[in-house]
């Protein structure tokens, strides 16, 4: 009965907790009707909850005396069952971060450095194939090494390092890495917030002289980022800040802070850029630079550049780490180098082992996601500063090297400059990602469906790197439209809430004063300048379906986790976006109606609809991309669909605002938003839906979203759904939906009596379809359905975009049959998809109460009364979840624990 899986803010035994009132959670394998929780420090209890009545569930907020900055706390919990009384106590620990700007005394320090070259490129430049004409060595600059000496006395009991950078950094203490995370502090909206990390460095300290070292590179701060590859978007000079807090046995504390005593020098890198790549010269490495005894007499002093502590925020969630390694599957020698296949499109970098090398030997590593149809090298990502090429200069003898300050999206690497053949064990792909706990799984009797699911998981892993990106090679931007389309699927596969909460922190910071939510976050000052200077799509700042992520992402997270804080934190930002939509609707008319003589009734309806301005619409709708160059085709779907999709998402966001208000205990606001949403829907229907249930544009996506968001009057829904099916049939039973509509396509069909059509689309093998990609060897989800054409031609597109993988959520809910019916899975339904086209499924989802799992099979069964097909379902239900099994016309209440049920399915 003892509680287990104890967590603070979703983390096990965390240090650096930034919440002033952190939440505690645990699991219990019994019905809990009460709990008791205590928090203590130094043997003194600072909060005792006393017995608290309540069912299973966590996220109990701290309610004791104020927590101290950099404090070490022990907590324990016990739970009570109606039958067994109180359990034993279960205990764990947590530590707080620096909680207030006043907790900082350190100065930001800048190493002596040349300023980053400011490169400014536009989308038009990218389309025209323009770019820099000089080598990376001529344009890029070297990372810096920073070194601080300090003395440590006897009796150290605890040491915590808090650090951040304008750039990316790696901290060392006496030659040892502070921990295993990489590319700290991660990507933030640096104008407004810079995350700082907490490290346990107790074991690295020694009595006497010690050295704290920091390697500092451009990263997202000054490097080349985004679609255009423009540099120095946040700043031209890198800097770092740190405080080392050392506790002694005599209860004293020593603080070592960055300041004027820090010295700096260039290191062994000629340059290190997230996009371009990294050039490392082993011969230039100053051996021992981060250890005592090193002569830094020729190093330069740093400059103190202020004490801007207000921008510093404790890091939230899990950092970027090396999460796995992928061995080489094959090596093929060519005239241009050895092509290494790792068998999987991934995100990370290559670790190379040289059995022998010569002094000055230059080895080049290029990266790509696919080869040409004939197996030759093909760079699928083209653009400004998208080289994805690393260079290693050897010093002679055996060596091993892995880049430190870059990452790439690739399956293949081409290695040139070798003097001896590589063996497969000499080259490894190191996978980088935000180190999220994997909480779900899906596997079925069909290998193609399993591969589709794995493709989604790999795309999620690769694009959940510091922020949720669209792709890991060309842009790496936190596009709002992509994550709002995919967030439901993401929650099934991993514990994404802390990761997405941190991204939402940035999104809130990036909201414009007029309420607009930008189309991606983090957003740099250059992004704002570029939008102001651009025309057409490049000028878009906020967009329907993209900006609505501020409502859709928090609400979906709440539905799947039951965590109200994600609603509370984002509520005001959501409401400011809603108000912007309202004000814009009231002030503007679509171009086609400007100057038209509208009736008062129609003018009132138009004043309710957010249906003007530039938007992306149902982006990359397949039929709109056919027969045109990509740079022209991408504008077709926005032009055709934006006027209709914008008010649909407006209505949906109003609905979510009302639901959020209800969840947060504001019933009057909930009713007001529900009424506004109804008005928008009524105005939309009167303006755009005719008596036959048709919409002005005969594209599947417009019909899908209209049905999904309840824009169609009830008496017309059947006709609208039938028209959608006609459109699908006209396309040869293939989908024709874009970014905004694909997540809803199969559910809309199932909910309107066309489950057979949904299954046909799922199993479709012709493009566009999910299994078309699988059949052509996809190991991630593609940006476009035909990135490899039926004749084998390769298009220069991203092979790693998770947004179309939103279908994975449907696999969990409609095929495996696991879905919540109240927030956080407190109630749930298990409804196996016996008619989905597979013979068996095994799946599970991590809920706030533990693992909810289902395993089902369908097979012929002798002696049945309904035709011989039998479904066997085994379910694992955690305590705290009230679940029902619905199948074959039966509805069975499930008890906690494992149970098996046999259901006659008739002749299906």
Coordinates of C-alpha atoms in Angstrom, one line a residue, residues 387-666:
X387 CA 25.1 23.1 -44.8
X388 CA 24.8 20.7 -41.8
X389 CA 28.5 19.9 -42.2
X390 CA 31.0 19.2 -39.5
X391 CA 34.8 19.3 -39.8
X392 CA 37.3 17.6 -37.6
X393 CA 41.0 18.4 -37.9
X394 CA 43.1 15.6 -36.2
X395 CA 46.3 16.0 -34.3
X396 CA 47.6 12.5 -35.1
X397 CA 47.1 9.1 -33.6
X398 CA 43.9 7.4 -32.4
X399 CA 41.1 9.8 -31.6
X400 CA 37.3 10.1 -31.0
X401 CA 35.2 13.2 -31.6
X402 CA 31.6 14.3 -31.3
X403 CA 30.5 17.9 -32.0
X404 CA 29.5 19.9 -29.0
X405 CA 27.5 22.9 -30.2
X406 CA 25.5 21.8 -33.2
X407 CA 22.9 19.2 -34.3
X408 CA 21.5 17.9 -37.5
X409 CA 18.5 16.2 -39.0
X410 CA 19.8 13.1 -40.9
X411 CA 19.7 9.4 -41.6
X412 CA 22.9 9.4 -43.7
X413 CA 26.3 10.9 -43.2
X414 CA 29.0 11.2 -45.8
X415 CA 32.5 11.2 -44.3
X416 CA 35.4 12.3 -46.5
X417 CA 39.1 12.9 -45.8
X418 CA 39.7 9.4 -44.3
X419 CA 43.0 7.7 -44.9
X420 CA 41.8 4.3 -43.8
X421 CA 38.5 2.5 -44.2
X422 CA 35.9 2.9 -41.4
X423 CA 34.5 -0.1 -39.6
X424 CA 30.8 0.0 -38.6
X425 CA 31.7 0.3 -34.9
X426 CA 33.8 3.4 -35.6
X427 CA 30.8 5.6 -36.3
X428 CA 27.6 6.1 -34.2
X429 CA 24.7 8.5 -34.5
X430 CA 24.0 10.2 -31.1
X431 CA 20.4 11.1 -30.8
X432 CA 19.6 14.4 -29.1
X433 CA 16.2 15.4 -27.7
X434 CA 14.6 17.0 -24.7
X435 CA 14.7 14.0 -22.4
X436 CA 11.0 13.3 -22.0
X437 CA 9.7 10.3 -20.2
X438 CA 8.2 7.9 -22.8
X439 CA 4.8 7.0 -21.3
X440 CA 2.8 5.3 -24.1
X441 CA 3.1 2.5 -26.6
X442 CA 1.1 1.1 -29.5
X443 CA 1.7 -2.1 -31.4
X444 CA -0.6 -4.2 -33.6
X445 CA -0.7 -7.3 -35.8
X446 CA 0.1 -5.1 -38.8
X447 CA 3.7 -4.2 -39.4
X448 CA 2.9 -1.2 -41.6
X449 CA 0.7 0.3 -38.9
X450 CA 3.4 -0.3 -36.3
X451 CA 5.9 1.5 -38.6
X452 CA 3.5 4.4 -39.0
X453 CA 3.3 4.7 -35.2
X454 CA 7.1 4.5 -34.8
X455 CA 7.5 7.1 -37.5
X456 CA 5.4 9.5 -35.4
X457 CA 7.3 8.7 -32.2
X458 CA 10.6 9.4 -34.0
X459 CA 9.3 12.7 -35.5
X460 CA 8.1 13.7 -32.0
X461 CA 11.4 12.8 -30.4
X462 CA 13.4 14.7 -33.0
X463 CA 11.3 17.9 -33.0
X464 CA 10.8 18.1 -29.3
X465 CA 14.2 19.6 -28.8
X466 CA 14.1 22.5 -26.4
X467 CA 11.0 23.8 -28.1
X468 CA 8.4 22.0 -30.3
X469 CA 9.8 22.6 -33.8
X470 CA 8.3 22.1 -37.2
X471 CA 11.4 20.3 -38.6
X472 CA 14.9 19.7 -37.3
X473 CA 17.0 20.8 -40.2
X474 CA 15.5 23.6 -42.4
X475 CA 13.8 25.9 -39.8
X476 CA 13.7 24.4 -36.3
X477 CA 11.2 27.0 -35.4
X478 CA 8.5 26.7 -32.7
X479 CA 5.6 26.9 -35.2
X480 CA 2.3 27.2 -33.3
X481 CA 0.2 25.5 -36.0
X482 CA 2.3 22.4 -36.0
X483 CA 2.0 21.8 -32.2
X484 CA -1.7 22.6 -32.0
X485 CA -2.3 20.0 -34.6
X486 CA -0.2 17.4 -32.9
X487 CA -0.5 18.0 -29.2
X488 CA -3.1 15.3 -28.7
X489 CA -0.9 12.7 -30.2
X490 CA 2.1 14.0 -28.3
X491 CA 0.4 13.5 -24.9
X492 CA 0.0 9.7 -25.5
X493 CA 3.6 9.0 -26.3
X494 CA 5.5 11.0 -23.7
X495 CA 5.2 13.1 -20.6
X496 CA 5.0 16.4 -22.5
X497 CA 3.3 18.7 -20.1
X498 CA 6.4 20.3 -18.4
X499 CA 8.1 20.6 -21.8
X500 CA 5.1 22.4 -23.4
X501 CA 4.5 24.5 -20.3
X502 CA 8.0 26.0 -20.8
X503 CA 7.2 26.6 -24.5
X504 CA 3.9 28.3 -23.5
X505 CA 5.9 30.5 -21.1
X506 CA 7.7 31.7 -24.2
X507 CA 4.5 32.1 -26.2
X508 CA 3.0 34.2 -23.5
X509 CA 6.1 36.4 -23.5
X510 CA 5.9 36.8 -27.2
X511 CA 2.3 37.9 -27.4
X512 CA 2.1 41.3 -29.0
X513 CA 0.6 44.3 -27.1
X514 CA -2.6 44.2 -29.3
X515 CA -3.2 40.6 -28.4
X516 CA -1.9 38.8 -31.4
X517 CA -0.2 35.5 -30.9
X518 CA 2.8 35.0 -33.2
X519 CA 2.9 32.1 -35.6
X520 CA 6.0 30.8 -33.9
X521 CA 7.7 31.1 -30.6
X522 CA 10.4 32.0 -29.6
X523 CA 10.3 35.1 -31.8
X524 CA 13.3 37.2 -32.3
X525 CA 13.6 41.0 -32.9
X526 CA 14.7 40.0 -36.5
X527 CA 11.5 38.1 -37.0
X528 CA 9.5 41.2 -36.2
X529 CA 11.6 43.3 -38.5
X530 CA 11.4 40.7 -41.3
X531 CA 7.6 40.5 -41.1
X532 CA 7.3 44.3 -41.2
X533 CA 9.5 44.4 -44.4
X534 CA 7.8 41.5 -46.2
X535 CA 4.8 41.1 -48.3
X536 CA 2.4 38.2 -48.7
X537 CA 2.9 35.1 -46.6
X538 CA 6.2 36.4 -45.3
X539 CA 4.4 39.3 -43.6
X540 CA 2.1 37.1 -41.5
X541 CA 2.5 37.7 -37.8
X542 CA -0.6 36.0 -36.4
X543 CA -2.8 33.4 -38.2
X544 CA -5.9 31.4 -37.7
X545 CA -5.1 27.9 -36.5
X546 CA -1.6 28.9 -35.6
X547 CA -2.3 31.6 -33.1
X548 CA -5.2 29.6 -31.7
X549 CA -2.5 27.2 -30.3
X550 CA -2.7 29.5 -27.2
X551 CA -6.1 27.9 -26.5
X552 CA -5.9 24.5 -28.1
X553 CA -2.6 23.4 -26.6
X554 CA -3.4 24.3 -22.9
X555 CA -6.9 22.8 -23.3
X556 CA -5.7 19.6 -24.7
X557 CA -3.0 19.3 -22.0
X558 CA -5.7 19.9 -19.4
X559 CA -8.0 17.2 -21.0
X560 CA -5.2 14.6 -20.9
X561 CA -3.6 15.5 -17.5
X562 CA -6.3 17.2 -15.4
X563 CA -3.7 19.9 -14.5
X564 CA -5.6 23.2 -14.1
X565 CA -2.4 25.2 -13.8
X566 CA -1.8 25.1 -17.5
X567 CA -5.2 26.7 -18.0
X568 CA -4.7 29.3 -15.3
X569 CA -1.3 30.3 -16.6
X570 CA -2.5 30.8 -20.1
X571 CA -6.0 32.1 -19.5
X572 CA -5.3 35.9 -19.7
X573 CA -3.2 35.4 -22.9
X574 CA -6.0 33.4 -24.5
X575 CA -8.5 36.0 -23.6
X576 CA -6.4 38.8 -25.1
X577 CA -6.2 36.8 -28.4
X578 CA -10.0 36.3 -28.3
X579 CA -10.4 40.0 -27.9
X580 CA -8.1 40.7 -30.8
X581 CA -10.2 38.4 -33.0
X582 CA -13.4 40.2 -31.8
X583 CA -12.1 43.6 -32.5
X584 CA -10.7 42.7 -35.9
X585 CA -14.0 41.1 -36.9
X586 CA -15.9 44.2 -35.9
X587 CA -13.6 46.5 -37.9
X588 CA -12.9 44.7 -41.1
X589 CA -14.8 43.1 -44.0
X590 CA -13.5 40.6 -46.6
X591 CA -12.1 42.2 -49.7
X592 CA -15.0 40.9 -51.8
X593 CA -17.5 42.7 -49.7
X594 CA -15.7 46.0 -49.3
X595 CA -18.0 48.7 -50.6
X596 CA -20.8 46.2 -51.2
X597 CA -24.3 47.2 -50.2
X598 CA -24.9 44.8 -47.3
X599 CA -28.2 44.5 -45.4
X600 CA -28.1 45.4 -41.7
X601 CA -28.5 41.8 -40.8
X602 CA -25.7 40.7 -43.0
X603 CA -23.4 43.5 -41.8
X604 CA -24.1 42.4 -38.2
X605 CA -23.2 38.9 -39.0
X606 CA -20.0 39.9 -40.8
X607 CA -19.1 42.0 -37.7
X608 CA -19.0 38.8 -35.7
X609 CA -16.7 36.9 -38.0
X610 CA -12.9 37.0 -37.9
X611 CA -12.6 36.3 -41.6
X612 CA -10.1 38.9 -43.0
X613 CA -6.4 39.3 -43.2
X614 CA -3.6 36.9 -44.4
X615 CA -3.6 33.4 -43.0
X616 CA -2.0 30.1 -43.9
X617 CA -5.4 28.4 -44.3
X618 CA -5.4 24.7 -44.7
X619 CA -1.7 24.7 -45.4
X620 CA -0.3 22.2 -47.9
X621 CA -3.6 20.8 -49.0
X622 CA -2.5 18.1 -51.6
X623 CA -4.7 19.1 -54.5
X624 CA -3.6 22.7 -54.3
X625 CA 0.1 21.7 -54.6
X626 CA -0.4 19.8 -57.8
X627 CA 1.1 21.0 -61.1
X628 CA 2.8 24.1 -59.7
X629 CA 6.2 25.0 -58.5
X630 CA 6.3 24.8 -54.7
X631 CA 6.9 28.5 -54.1
X632 CA 3.7 29.3 -56.1
X633 CA 1.6 26.3 -54.9
X634 CA 2.0 27.1 -51.2
X635 CA -0.1 30.2 -51.7
X636 CA -3.1 28.5 -53.2
X637 CA -4.6 26.8 -50.1
X638 CA -4.3 30.1 -48.1
X639 CA -6.1 32.0 -50.8
X640 CA -8.9 29.4 -51.1
X641 CA -9.5 28.5 -47.4
X642 CA -8.5 31.3 -45.1
X643 CA -11.7 33.3 -45.1
X644 CA -13.6 30.2 -43.9
X645 CA -11.1 28.5 -41.6
X646 CA -10.4 31.7 -39.6
X647 CA -13.9 32.2 -38.2
X648 CA -14.1 28.4 -37.5
X649 CA -11.0 28.6 -35.3
X650 CA -12.4 31.7 -33.8
X651 CA -15.5 29.9 -32.7
X652 CA -13.5 26.9 -31.4
X653 CA -11.2 29.2 -29.4
X654 CA -14.3 30.9 -27.9
X655 CA -15.6 27.5 -27.0
X656 CA -12.4 26.6 -25.3
X657 CA -12.3 29.9 -23.5
X658 CA -15.7 29.1 -22.1
X659 CA -14.7 25.6 -21.1
X660 CA -11.5 26.9 -19.4
X661 CA -13.5 29.5 -17.5
X662 CA -15.8 26.8 -16.2
X663 CA -12.8 24.6 -15.2
X664 CA -11.3 27.6 -13.4
X665 CA -14.5 28.3 -11.5
X666 CA -15.9 31.3 -13.4

